[in-house]
Amino acid sequence: MSRTDHIMATNREELYHLVDRLPDAELPTARRFLEFLSQESVGPTFAASIRRGIAQADAGETVVCGNYEEMVEKVLGKE
């Protein structure tokens, strides 16, 4: 197994563990998000927003959105 294959396998395993820890009520949202990621290329702006969201979640911060447009604005940093 190459180093790249090993890194990808480790990352996939980590994702499987994260999914296993999700509350059942969050599974549909996680599925929609993963389906979206599998269909869209992730550009630098979106990648930065993902990293920002992970950092906020790790810090215990939450973002409350009233609708899709507000979510896009907050996620992409266009507040």
JSON list of C-alpha atoms in Angstrom, two decimals:
[
{"chain": "A", "resi": 1, "resn": "MET", "atom": "CA", "xyz": [0.00, 0.00, 0.00]},
{"chain": "A", "resi": 2, "resn": "SER", "atom": "CA", "xyz": [1.42, 3.38, -0.99]},
{"chain": "A", "resi": 3, "resn": "ARG", "atom": "CA", "xyz": [1.67, 6.27, 1.46]},
{"chain": "A", "resi": 4, "resn": "THR", "atom": "CA", "xyz": [-1.21, 8.06, -0.32]},
{"chain": "A", "resi": 5, "resn": "ASP", "atom": "CA", "xyz": [-3.37, 4.92, -0.15]},
{"chain": "A", "resi": 6, "resn": "HIS", "atom": "CA", "xyz": [-2.56, 4.56, 3.55]},
{"chain": "A", "resi": 7, "resn": "ILE", "atom": "CA", "xyz": [-3.47, 8.21, 4.25]},
{"chain": "A", "resi": 8, "resn": "MET", "atom": "CA", "xyz": [-6.76, 7.87, 2.32]},
{"chain": "A", "resi": 9, "resn": "ALA", "atom": "CA", "xyz": [-7.63, 4.66, 4.19]},
{"chain": "A", "resi": 10, "resn": "THR", "atom": "CA", "xyz": [-6.91, 6.33, 7.53]},
{"chain": "A", "resi": 11, "resn": "ASN", "atom": "CA", "xyz": [-9.04, 9.35, 6.62]},
{"chain": "A", "resi": 12, "resn": "ARG", "atom": "CA", "xyz": [-11.92, 7.13, 5.50]},
{"chain": "A", "resi": 13, "resn": "GLU", "atom": "CA", "xyz": [-11.70, 5.14, 8.73]},
{"chain": "A", "resi": 14, "resn": "GLU", "atom": "CA", "xyz": [-11.82, 8.39, 10.71]},
{"chain": "A", "resi": 15, "resn": "LEU", "atom": "CA", "xyz": [-14.92, 9.47, 8.79]},
{"chain": "A", "resi": 16, "resn": "TYR", "atom": "CA", "xyz": [-16.60, 6.12, 9.45]},
{"chain": "A", "resi": 17, "resn": "HIS", "atom": "CA", "xyz": [-15.95, 6.60, 13.17]},
{"chain": "A", "resi": 18, "resn": "LEU", "atom": "CA", "xyz": [-17.36, 10.13, 13.06]},
{"chain": "A", "resi": 19, "resn": "VAL", "atom": "CA", "xyz": [-20.50, 8.92, 11.31]},
{"chain": "A", "resi": 20, "resn": "ASP", "atom": "CA", "xyz": [-20.90, 6.15, 13.89]},
{"chain": "A", "resi": 21, "resn": "ARG", "atom": "CA", "xyz": [-20.87, 8.80, 16.66]},
{"chain": "A", "resi": 22, "resn": "LEU", "atom": "CA", "xyz": [-23.62, 10.94, 15.08]},
{"chain": "A", "resi": 23, "resn": "PRO", "atom": "CA", "xyz": [-27.02, 11.00, 16.75]},
{"chain": "A", "resi": 24, "resn": "ASP", "atom": "CA", "xyz": [-29.65, 9.24, 14.61]},
{"chain": "A", "resi": 25, "resn": "ALA", "atom": "CA", "xyz": [-31.48, 12.53, 14.10]},
{"chain": "A", "resi": 26, "resn": "GLU", "atom": "CA", "xyz": [-28.40, 13.99, 12.33]},
{"chain": "A", "resi": 27, "resn": "LEU", "atom": "CA", "xyz": [-27.90, 11.13, 9.87]},
{"chain": "A", "resi": 28, "resn": "PRO", "atom": "CA", "xyz": [-30.14, 12.56, 7.10]},
{"chain": "A", "resi": 29, "resn": "THR", "atom": "CA", "xyz": [-28.28, 15.88, 7.23]},
{"chain": "A", "resi": 30, "resn": "ALA", "atom": "CA", "xyz": [-24.90, 14.15, 7.17]},
{"chain": "A", "resi": 31, "resn": "ARG", "atom": "CA", "xyz": [-26.01, 12.05, 4.21]},
{"chain": "A", "resi": 32, "resn": "ARG", "atom": "CA", "xyz": [-27.14, 15.10, 2.22]},
{"chain": "A", "resi": 33, "resn": "PHE", "atom": "CA", "xyz": [-23.86, 16.87, 2.97]},
{"chain": "A", "resi": 34, "resn": "LEU", "atom": "CA", "xyz": [-21.73, 13.88, 1.98]},
{"chain": "A", "resi": 35, "resn": "GLU", "atom": "CA", "xyz": [-23.75, 13.43, -1.22]},
{"chain": "A", "resi": 36, "resn": "PHE", "atom": "CA", "xyz": [-23.19, 17.11, -1.99]},
{"chain": "A", "resi": 37, "resn": "LEU", "atom": "CA", "xyz": [-19.44, 16.80, -1.42]},
{"chain": "A", "resi": 38, "resn": "SER", "atom": "CA", "xyz": [-19.25, 13.74, -3.66]},
{"chain": "A", "resi": 39, "resn": "GLN", "atom": "CA", "xyz": [-20.85, 15.65, -6.55]},
{"chain": "A", "resi": 40, "resn": "GLU", "atom": "CA", "xyz": [-19.26, 19.08, -6.27]},
{"chain": "A", "resi": 41, "resn": "SER", "atom": "CA", "xyz": [-15.64, 20.07, -6.53]},
{"chain": "A", "resi": 42, "resn": "VAL", "atom": "CA", "xyz": [-14.43, 21.74, -3.37]},
{"chain": "A", "resi": 43, "resn": "GLY", "atom": "CA", "xyz": [-12.83, 25.08, -4.18]},
{"chain": "A", "resi": 44, "resn": "PRO", "atom": "CA", "xyz": [-10.61, 27.10, -1.87]},
{"chain": "A", "resi": 45, "resn": "THR", "atom": "CA", "xyz": [-13.46, 29.23, -0.46]},
{"chain": "A", "resi": 46, "resn": "PHE", "atom": "CA", "xyz": [-15.59, 26.21, 0.39]},
{"chain": "A", "resi": 47, "resn": "ALA", "atom": "CA", "xyz": [-12.60, 24.30, 1.77]},
{"chain": "A", "resi": 48, "resn": "ALA", "atom": "CA", "xyz": [-11.79, 27.26, 4.03]},
{"chain": "A", "resi": 49, "resn": "SER", "atom": "CA", "xyz": [-15.38, 27.36, 5.24]},
{"chain": "A", "resi": 50, "resn": "ILE", "atom": "CA", "xyz": [-15.22, 23.64, 6.07]},
{"chain": "A", "resi": 51, "resn": "ARG", "atom": "CA", "xyz": [-12.02, 24.16, 8.07]},
{"chain": "A", "resi": 52, "resn": "ARG", "atom": "CA", "xyz": [-13.60, 27.16, 9.84]},
{"chain": "A", "resi": 53, "resn": "GLY", "atom": "CA", "xyz": [-16.69, 25.10, 10.68]},
{"chain": "A", "resi": 54, "resn": "ILE", "atom": "CA", "xyz": [-14.63, 22.26, 12.08]},
{"chain": "A", "resi": 55, "resn": "ALA", "atom": "CA", "xyz": [-12.64, 24.69, 14.23]},
{"chain": "A", "resi": 56, "resn": "GLN", "atom": "CA", "xyz": [-15.89, 26.26, 15.49]},
{"chain": "A", "resi": 57, "resn": "ALA", "atom": "CA", "xyz": [-17.35, 22.84, 16.30]},
{"chain": "A", "resi": 58, "resn": "ASP", "atom": "CA", "xyz": [-14.15, 21.82, 18.09]},
{"chain": "A", "resi": 59, "resn": "ALA", "atom": "CA", "xyz": [-14.41, 25.04, 20.14]},
{"chain": "A", "resi": 60, "resn": "GLY", "atom": "CA", "xyz": [-18.02, 24.21, 21.04]},
{"chain": "A", "resi": 61, "resn": "GLU", "atom": "CA", "xyz": [-19.44, 27.07, 18.96]},
{"chain": "A", "resi": 62, "resn": "THR", "atom": "CA", "xyz": [-22.72, 26.76, 17.09]},
{"chain": "A", "resi": 63, "resn": "VAL", "atom": "CA", "xyz": [-24.17, 28.70, 14.18]},
{"chain": "A", "resi": 64, "resn": "VAL", "atom": "CA", "xyz": [-27.93, 29.14, 14.04]},
{"chain": "A", "resi": 65, "resn": "CYS", "atom": "CA", "xyz": [-29.47, 29.73, 10.63]},
{"chain": "A", "resi": 66, "resn": "GLY", "atom": "CA", "xyz": [-33.08, 30.52, 9.84]},
{"chain": "A", "resi": 67, "resn": "ASN", "atom": "CA", "xyz": [-33.00, 29.36, 6.21]},
{"chain": "A", "resi": 68, "resn": "TYR", "atom": "CA", "xyz": [-30.80, 28.05, 3.43]},
{"chain": "A", "resi": 69, "resn": "GLU", "atom": "CA", "xyz": [-29.67, 31.46, 2.18]},
{"chain": "A", "resi": 70, "resn": "GLU", "atom": "CA", "xyz": [-28.59, 32.50, 5.66]},
{"chain": "A", "resi": 71, "resn": "MET", "atom": "CA", "xyz": [-26.71, 29.21, 6.06]},
{"chain": "A", "resi": 72, "resn": "VAL", "atom": "CA", "xyz": [-24.85, 29.76, 2.77]},
{"chain": "A", "resi": 73, "resn": "GLU", "atom": "CA", "xyz": [-23.94, 33.30, 3.81]},
{"chain": "A", "resi": 74, "resn": "LYS", "atom": "CA", "xyz": [-22.62, 32.16, 7.19]},
{"chain": "A", "resi": 75, "resn": "VAL", "atom": "CA", "xyz": [-20.87, 29.02, 5.90]},
{"chain": "A", "resi": 76, "resn": "LEU", "atom": "CA", "xyz": [-19.14, 30.85, 3.06]},
{"chain": "A", "resi": 77, "resn": "GLY", "atom": "CA", "xyz": [-18.30, 33.81, 5.24]},
{"chain": "A", "resi": 78, "resn": "LYS", "atom": "CA", "xyz": [-20.41, 36.36, 3.37]},
{"chain": "A", "resi": 79, "resn": "GLU", "atom": "CA", "xyz": [-22.12, 37.83, 6.42]}
]
